[in-house]
Short mmCIF file of the C-alpha atoms (twelve columns), coordinates in Angstrom:
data_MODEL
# 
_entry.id   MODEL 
# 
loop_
_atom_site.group_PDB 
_atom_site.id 
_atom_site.type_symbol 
_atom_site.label_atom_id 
_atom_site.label_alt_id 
_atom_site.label_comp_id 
_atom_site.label_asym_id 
_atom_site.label_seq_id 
_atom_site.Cartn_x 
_atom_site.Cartn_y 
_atom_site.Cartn_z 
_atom_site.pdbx_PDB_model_num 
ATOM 1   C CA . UNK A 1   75.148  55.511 36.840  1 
ATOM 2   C CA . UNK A 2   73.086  53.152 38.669  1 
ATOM 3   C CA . UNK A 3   72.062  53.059 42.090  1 
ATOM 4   C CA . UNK A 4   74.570  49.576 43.306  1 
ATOM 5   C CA . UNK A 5   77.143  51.374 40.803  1 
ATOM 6   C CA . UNK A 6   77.049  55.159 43.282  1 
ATOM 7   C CA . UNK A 7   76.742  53.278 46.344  1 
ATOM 8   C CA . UNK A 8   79.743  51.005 45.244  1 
ATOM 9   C CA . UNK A 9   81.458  54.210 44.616  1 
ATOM 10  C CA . UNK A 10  80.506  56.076 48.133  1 
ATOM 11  C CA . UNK A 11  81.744  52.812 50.112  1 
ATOM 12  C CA . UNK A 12  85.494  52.821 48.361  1 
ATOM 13  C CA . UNK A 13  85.713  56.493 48.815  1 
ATOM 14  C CA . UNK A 14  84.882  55.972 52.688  1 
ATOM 15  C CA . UNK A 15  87.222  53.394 53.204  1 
ATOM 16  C CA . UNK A 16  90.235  55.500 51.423  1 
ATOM 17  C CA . UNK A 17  89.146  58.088 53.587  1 
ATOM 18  C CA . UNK A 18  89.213  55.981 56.587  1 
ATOM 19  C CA . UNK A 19  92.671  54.273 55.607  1 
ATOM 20  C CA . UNK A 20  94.592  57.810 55.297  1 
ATOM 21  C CA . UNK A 21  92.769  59.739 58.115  1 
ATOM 22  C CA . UNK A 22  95.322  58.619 61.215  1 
ATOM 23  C CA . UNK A 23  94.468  59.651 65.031  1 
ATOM 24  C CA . UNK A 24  96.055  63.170 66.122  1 
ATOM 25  C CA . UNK A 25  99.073  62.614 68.444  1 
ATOM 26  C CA . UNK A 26  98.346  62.700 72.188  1 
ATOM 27  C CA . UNK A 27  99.516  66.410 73.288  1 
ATOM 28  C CA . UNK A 28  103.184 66.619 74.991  1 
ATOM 29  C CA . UNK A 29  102.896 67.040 78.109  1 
ATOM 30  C CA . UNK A 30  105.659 69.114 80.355  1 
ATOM 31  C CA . UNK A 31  107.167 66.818 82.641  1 
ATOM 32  C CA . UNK A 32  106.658 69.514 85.615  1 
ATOM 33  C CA . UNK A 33  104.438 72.496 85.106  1 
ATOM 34  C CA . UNK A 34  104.623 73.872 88.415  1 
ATOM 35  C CA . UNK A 35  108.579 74.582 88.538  1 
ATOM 36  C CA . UNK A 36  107.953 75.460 92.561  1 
ATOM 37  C CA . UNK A 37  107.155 72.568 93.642  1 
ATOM 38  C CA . UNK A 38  109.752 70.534 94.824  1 
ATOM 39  C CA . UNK A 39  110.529 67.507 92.774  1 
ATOM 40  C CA . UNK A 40  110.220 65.026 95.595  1 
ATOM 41  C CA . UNK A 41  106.944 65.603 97.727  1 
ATOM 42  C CA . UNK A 42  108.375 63.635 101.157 1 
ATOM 43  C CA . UNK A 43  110.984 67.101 100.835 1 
ATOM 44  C CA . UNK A 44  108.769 69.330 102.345 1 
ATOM 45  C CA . UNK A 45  110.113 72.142 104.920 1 
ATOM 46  C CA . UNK A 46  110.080 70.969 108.534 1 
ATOM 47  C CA . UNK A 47  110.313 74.018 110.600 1 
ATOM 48  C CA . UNK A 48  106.765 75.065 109.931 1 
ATOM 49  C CA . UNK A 49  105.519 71.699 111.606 1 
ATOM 50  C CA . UNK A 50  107.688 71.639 114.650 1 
ATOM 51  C CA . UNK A 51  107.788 75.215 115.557 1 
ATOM 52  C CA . UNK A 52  104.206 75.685 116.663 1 
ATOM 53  C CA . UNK A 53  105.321 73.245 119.770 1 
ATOM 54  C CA . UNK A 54  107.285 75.792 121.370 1 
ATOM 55  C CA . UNK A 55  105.074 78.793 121.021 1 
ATOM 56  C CA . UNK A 56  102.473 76.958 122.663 1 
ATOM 57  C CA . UNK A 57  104.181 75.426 125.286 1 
ATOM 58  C CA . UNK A 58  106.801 78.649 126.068 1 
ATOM 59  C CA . UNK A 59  103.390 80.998 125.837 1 
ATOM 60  C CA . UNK A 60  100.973 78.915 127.726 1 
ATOM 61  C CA . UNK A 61  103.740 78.188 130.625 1 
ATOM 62  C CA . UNK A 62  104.170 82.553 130.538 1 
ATOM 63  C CA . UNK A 63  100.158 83.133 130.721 1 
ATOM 64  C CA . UNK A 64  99.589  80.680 133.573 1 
ATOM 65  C CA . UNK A 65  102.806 82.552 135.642 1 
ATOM 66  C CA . UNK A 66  100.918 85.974 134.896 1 
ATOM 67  C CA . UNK A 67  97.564  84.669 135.887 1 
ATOM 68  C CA . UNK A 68  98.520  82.997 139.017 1 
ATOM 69  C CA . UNK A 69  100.975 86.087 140.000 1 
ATOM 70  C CA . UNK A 70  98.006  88.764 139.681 1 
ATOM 71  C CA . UNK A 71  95.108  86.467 140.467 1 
ATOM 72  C CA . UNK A 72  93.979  88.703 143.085 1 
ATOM 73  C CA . UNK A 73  93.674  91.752 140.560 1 
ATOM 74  C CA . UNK A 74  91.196  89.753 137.942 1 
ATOM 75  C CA . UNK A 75  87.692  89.456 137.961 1 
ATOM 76  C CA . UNK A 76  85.995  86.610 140.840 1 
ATOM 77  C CA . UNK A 77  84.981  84.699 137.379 1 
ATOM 78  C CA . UNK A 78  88.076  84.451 136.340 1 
ATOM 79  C CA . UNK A 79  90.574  83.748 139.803 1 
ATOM 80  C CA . UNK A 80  88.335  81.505 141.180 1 
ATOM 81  C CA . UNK A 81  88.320  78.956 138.059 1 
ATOM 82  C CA . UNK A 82  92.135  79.154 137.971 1 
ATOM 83  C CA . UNK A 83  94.243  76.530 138.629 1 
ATOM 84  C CA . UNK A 84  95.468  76.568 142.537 1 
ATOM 85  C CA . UNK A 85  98.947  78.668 142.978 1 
ATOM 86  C CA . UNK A 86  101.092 75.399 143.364 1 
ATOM 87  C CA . UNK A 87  99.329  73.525 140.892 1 
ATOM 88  C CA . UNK A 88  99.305  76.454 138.205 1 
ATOM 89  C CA . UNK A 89  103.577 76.954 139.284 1 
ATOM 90  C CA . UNK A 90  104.380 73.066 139.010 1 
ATOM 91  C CA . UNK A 91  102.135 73.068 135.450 1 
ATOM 92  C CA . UNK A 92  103.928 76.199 134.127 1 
ATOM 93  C CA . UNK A 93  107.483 74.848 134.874 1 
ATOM 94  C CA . UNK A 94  106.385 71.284 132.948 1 
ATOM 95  C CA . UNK A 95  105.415 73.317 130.218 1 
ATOM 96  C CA . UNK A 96  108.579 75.495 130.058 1 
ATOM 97  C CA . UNK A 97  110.577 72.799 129.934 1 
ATOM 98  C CA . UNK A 98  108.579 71.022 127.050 1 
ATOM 99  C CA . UNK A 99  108.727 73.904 125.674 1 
ATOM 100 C CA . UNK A 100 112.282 74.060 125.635 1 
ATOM 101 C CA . UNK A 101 112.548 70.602 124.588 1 
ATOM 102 C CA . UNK A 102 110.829 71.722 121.084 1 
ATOM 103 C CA . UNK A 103 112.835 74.294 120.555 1 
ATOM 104 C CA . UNK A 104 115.801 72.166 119.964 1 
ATOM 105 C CA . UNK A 105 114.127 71.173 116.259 1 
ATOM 106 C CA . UNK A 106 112.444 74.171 115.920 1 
ATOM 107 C CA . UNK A 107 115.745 76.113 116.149 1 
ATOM 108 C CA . UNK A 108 118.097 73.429 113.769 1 
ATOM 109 C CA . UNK A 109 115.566 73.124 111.052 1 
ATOM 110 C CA . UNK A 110 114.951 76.980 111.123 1 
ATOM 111 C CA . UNK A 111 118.529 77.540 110.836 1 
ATOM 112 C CA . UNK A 112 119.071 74.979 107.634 1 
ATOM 113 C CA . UNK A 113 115.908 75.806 105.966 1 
ATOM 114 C CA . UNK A 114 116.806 79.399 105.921 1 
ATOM 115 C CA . UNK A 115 120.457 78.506 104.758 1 
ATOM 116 C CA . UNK A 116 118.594 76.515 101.895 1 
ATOM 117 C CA . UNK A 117 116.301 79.380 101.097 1 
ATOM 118 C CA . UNK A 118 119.728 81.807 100.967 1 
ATOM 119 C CA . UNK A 119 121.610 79.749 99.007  1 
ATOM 120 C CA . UNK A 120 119.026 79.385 96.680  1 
ATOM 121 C CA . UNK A 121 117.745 82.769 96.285  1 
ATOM 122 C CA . UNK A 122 120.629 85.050 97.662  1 
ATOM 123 C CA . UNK A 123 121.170 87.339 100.483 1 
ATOM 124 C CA . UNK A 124 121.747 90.365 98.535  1 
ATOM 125 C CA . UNK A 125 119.039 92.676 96.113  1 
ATOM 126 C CA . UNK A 126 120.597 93.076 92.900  1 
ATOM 127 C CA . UNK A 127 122.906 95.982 93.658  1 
ATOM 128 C CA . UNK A 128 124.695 93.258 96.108  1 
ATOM 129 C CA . UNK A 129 124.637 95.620 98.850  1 
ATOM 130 C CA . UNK A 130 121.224 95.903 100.674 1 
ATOM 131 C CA . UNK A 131 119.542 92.591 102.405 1 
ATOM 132 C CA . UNK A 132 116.393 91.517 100.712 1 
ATOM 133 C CA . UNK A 133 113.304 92.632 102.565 1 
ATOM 134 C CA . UNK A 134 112.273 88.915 103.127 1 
ATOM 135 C CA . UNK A 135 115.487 87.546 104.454 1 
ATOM 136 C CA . UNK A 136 115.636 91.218 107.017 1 
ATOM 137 C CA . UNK A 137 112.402 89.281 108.376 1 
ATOM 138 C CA . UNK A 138 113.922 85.574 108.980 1 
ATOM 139 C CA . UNK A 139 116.580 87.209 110.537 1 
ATOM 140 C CA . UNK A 140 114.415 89.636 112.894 1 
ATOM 141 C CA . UNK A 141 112.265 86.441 113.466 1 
ATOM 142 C CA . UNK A 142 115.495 84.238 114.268 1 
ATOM 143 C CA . UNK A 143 117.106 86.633 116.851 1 
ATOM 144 C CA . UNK A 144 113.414 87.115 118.973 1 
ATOM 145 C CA . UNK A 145 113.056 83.501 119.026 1 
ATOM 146 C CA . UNK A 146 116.676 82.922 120.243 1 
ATOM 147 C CA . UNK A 147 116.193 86.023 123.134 1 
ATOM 148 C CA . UNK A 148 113.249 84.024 123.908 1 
ATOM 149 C CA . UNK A 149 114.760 80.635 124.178 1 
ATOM 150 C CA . UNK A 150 117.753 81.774 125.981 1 
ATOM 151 C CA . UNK A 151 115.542 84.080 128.706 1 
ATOM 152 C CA . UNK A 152 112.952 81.455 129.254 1 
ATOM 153 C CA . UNK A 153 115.652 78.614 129.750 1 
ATOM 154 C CA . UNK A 154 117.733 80.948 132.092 1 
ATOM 155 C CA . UNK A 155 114.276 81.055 134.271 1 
ATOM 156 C CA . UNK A 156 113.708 77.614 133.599 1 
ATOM 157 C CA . UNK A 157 117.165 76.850 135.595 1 
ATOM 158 C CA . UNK A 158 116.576 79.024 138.582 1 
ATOM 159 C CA . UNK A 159 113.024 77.967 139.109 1 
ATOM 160 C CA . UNK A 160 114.764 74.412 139.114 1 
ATOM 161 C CA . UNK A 161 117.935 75.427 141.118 1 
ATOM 162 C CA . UNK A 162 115.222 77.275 143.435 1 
ATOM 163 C CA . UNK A 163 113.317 74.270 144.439 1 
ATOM 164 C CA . UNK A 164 116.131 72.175 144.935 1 
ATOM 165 C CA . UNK A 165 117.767 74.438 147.442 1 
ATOM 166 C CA . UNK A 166 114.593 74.380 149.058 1 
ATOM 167 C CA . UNK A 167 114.497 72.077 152.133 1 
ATOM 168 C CA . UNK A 168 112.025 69.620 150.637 1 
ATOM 169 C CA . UNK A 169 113.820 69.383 147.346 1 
ATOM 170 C CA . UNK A 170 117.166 68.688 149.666 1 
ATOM 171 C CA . UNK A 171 115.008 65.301 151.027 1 
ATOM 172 C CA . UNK A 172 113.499 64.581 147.728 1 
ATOM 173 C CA . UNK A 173 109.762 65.773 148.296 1 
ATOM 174 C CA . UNK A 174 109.942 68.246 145.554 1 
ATOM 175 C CA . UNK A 175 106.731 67.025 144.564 1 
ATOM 176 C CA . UNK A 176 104.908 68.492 148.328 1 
ATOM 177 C CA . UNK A 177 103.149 71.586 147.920 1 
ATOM 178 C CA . UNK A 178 105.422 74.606 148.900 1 
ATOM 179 C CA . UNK A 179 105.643 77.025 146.806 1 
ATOM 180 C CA . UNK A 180 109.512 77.157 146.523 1 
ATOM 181 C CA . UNK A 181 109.401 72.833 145.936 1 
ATOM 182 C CA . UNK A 182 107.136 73.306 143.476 1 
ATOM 183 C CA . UNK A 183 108.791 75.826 141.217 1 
ATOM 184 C CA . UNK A 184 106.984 79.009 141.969 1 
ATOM 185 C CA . UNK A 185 108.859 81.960 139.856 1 
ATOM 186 C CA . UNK A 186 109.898 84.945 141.629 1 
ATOM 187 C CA . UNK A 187 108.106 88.404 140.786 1 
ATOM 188 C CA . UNK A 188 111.142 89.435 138.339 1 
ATOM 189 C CA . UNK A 189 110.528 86.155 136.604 1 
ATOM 190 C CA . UNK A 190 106.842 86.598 135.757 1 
ATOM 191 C CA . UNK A 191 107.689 89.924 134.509 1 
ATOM 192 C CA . UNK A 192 110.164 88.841 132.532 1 
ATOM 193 C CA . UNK A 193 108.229 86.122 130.941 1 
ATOM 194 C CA . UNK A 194 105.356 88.450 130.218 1 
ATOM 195 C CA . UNK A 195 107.773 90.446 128.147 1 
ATOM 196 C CA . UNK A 196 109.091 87.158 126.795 1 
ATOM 197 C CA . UNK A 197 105.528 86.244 125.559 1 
ATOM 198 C CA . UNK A 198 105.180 89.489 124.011 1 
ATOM 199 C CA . UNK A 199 108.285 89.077 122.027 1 
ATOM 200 C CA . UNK A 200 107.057 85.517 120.848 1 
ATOM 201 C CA . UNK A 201 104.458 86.686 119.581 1 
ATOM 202 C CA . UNK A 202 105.718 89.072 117.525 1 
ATOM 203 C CA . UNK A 203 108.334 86.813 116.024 1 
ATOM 204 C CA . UNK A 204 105.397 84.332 115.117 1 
ATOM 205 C CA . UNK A 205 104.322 87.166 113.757 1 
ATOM 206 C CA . UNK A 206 106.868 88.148 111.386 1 
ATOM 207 C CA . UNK A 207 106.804 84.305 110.782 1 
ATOM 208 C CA . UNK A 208 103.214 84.276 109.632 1 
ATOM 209 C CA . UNK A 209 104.248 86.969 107.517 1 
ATOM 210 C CA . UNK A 210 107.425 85.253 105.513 1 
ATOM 211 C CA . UNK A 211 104.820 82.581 105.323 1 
ATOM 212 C CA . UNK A 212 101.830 83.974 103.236 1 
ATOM 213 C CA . UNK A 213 104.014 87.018 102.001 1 
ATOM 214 C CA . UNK A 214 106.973 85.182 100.745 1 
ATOM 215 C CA . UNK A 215 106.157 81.775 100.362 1 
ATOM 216 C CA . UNK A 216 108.489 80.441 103.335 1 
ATOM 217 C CA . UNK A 217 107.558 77.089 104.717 1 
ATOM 218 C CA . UNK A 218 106.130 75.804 101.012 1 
ATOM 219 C CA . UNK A 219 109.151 74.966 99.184  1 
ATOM 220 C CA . UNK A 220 111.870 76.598 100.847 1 
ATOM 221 C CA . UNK A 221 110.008 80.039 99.766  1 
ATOM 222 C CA . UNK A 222 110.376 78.970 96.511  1 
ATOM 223 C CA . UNK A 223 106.711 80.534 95.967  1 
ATOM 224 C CA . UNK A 224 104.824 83.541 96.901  1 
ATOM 225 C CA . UNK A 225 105.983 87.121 95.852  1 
ATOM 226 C CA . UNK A 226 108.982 88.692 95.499  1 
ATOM 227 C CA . UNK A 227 110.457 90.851 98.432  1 
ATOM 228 C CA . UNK A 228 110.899 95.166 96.802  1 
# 
């Protein structure tokens, strides 16, 4: 066979080959690999976003009433770059209150994520009897933040009631500085909030823990591992 003859030969077989070879179909793709994620992304949980505004507020407003009450006691470095006593009590009882103000999300969106999260995944451990370790700790961490909320915004109404009793909150010069006008706590109050700061922390505690334990706050702790 001649040369023109095998290279004749060579180019039709190429081109069969080329007509019946066809491109391999794209790979299927599952529509959503991740099954925890939530479908729409806007969804997201909102009590992890709103309930750092409390703890802040609530704890910094309990730290500046336990400074200013034992200033005398601490360290010369320390009392003599705090705040002065009626500016440190007015500033406290601002942040109480905004404080308090926060709550009011933090609290509803607490409450209906955690009704999502137990309609979803149940109350109950298989034997229907005994509360799931992860749900023992949203409601631990519900009832310390509602003892908190209640205590601080019982305090919150008789510094309030205190300085308008007072005989410059009965002219309206609440804002002069007296110590009762300007919303000075009583001893029992900054003792109580001290405990009341305690307890905060530990419920943000047990929330940091449902968190990064058990997935709460990222998909209605649809992630994360399972409570034993």
């Amino acid at each position: 066979m001649s040369e023109a003859a095998r290279a004749r030969s060579r180019s039709l077989l190429s081109d069969e080959l080329k007509a019946s070879l066809k491109p391999a179909p794209p790979p299927r793709m599952q529509a959503n690999v991740n099954t925890t994620e939530p479908k729409n992304p806007l969804k997201k949980p909102i009590h992890p976003a709103v309930v750092h505004m409390p703890i802040a507020f609530i704890g910094l407003a309990c730290a500046l009433d336990v400074l200013n009450t034992f200033s005398t006691s601490l360290p010369g470095f320390i009392s003599n770059n705090l705040l002065v006593a009626n500016d440190a009590t007015r500033a406290s009882y601002y942040m109480l209150s905004l404080g308090l103000l926060f709550s009011i999300p933090a609290v509803t969106t607490g409450v209906g994520e955690a009704k999502k999260a137990i309609d979803k995944q149940g109350l109950y451990e298989k034997d229907g009897k005994t509360i799931k370790q992860k749900f023992k700790g949203v409601i631990a961490h519900a009832i310390a933040n509602d003892i908190v909320i209640v205590v601080m915004a019982y305090i919150w109404y008789c510094r309030r009631s205190a300085a308008k009793q007072s005989l410059l909150g009965k002219v309206g010069l609440s804002s002069v500085a007296t110590p009762e006008a300007s919303y000075a706590p009583a001893f029992w109050m900054v003792v109580v909030e001290a405990l009341m700061g305690g307890l905060q922390l530990f419920s943000a505690n047990i929330g940091g823990s449902l968190t990064y334990n058990y997935g709460f706050g990222m998909n209605i702790g649809g992630g994360g591992k399972k409570a034993v």
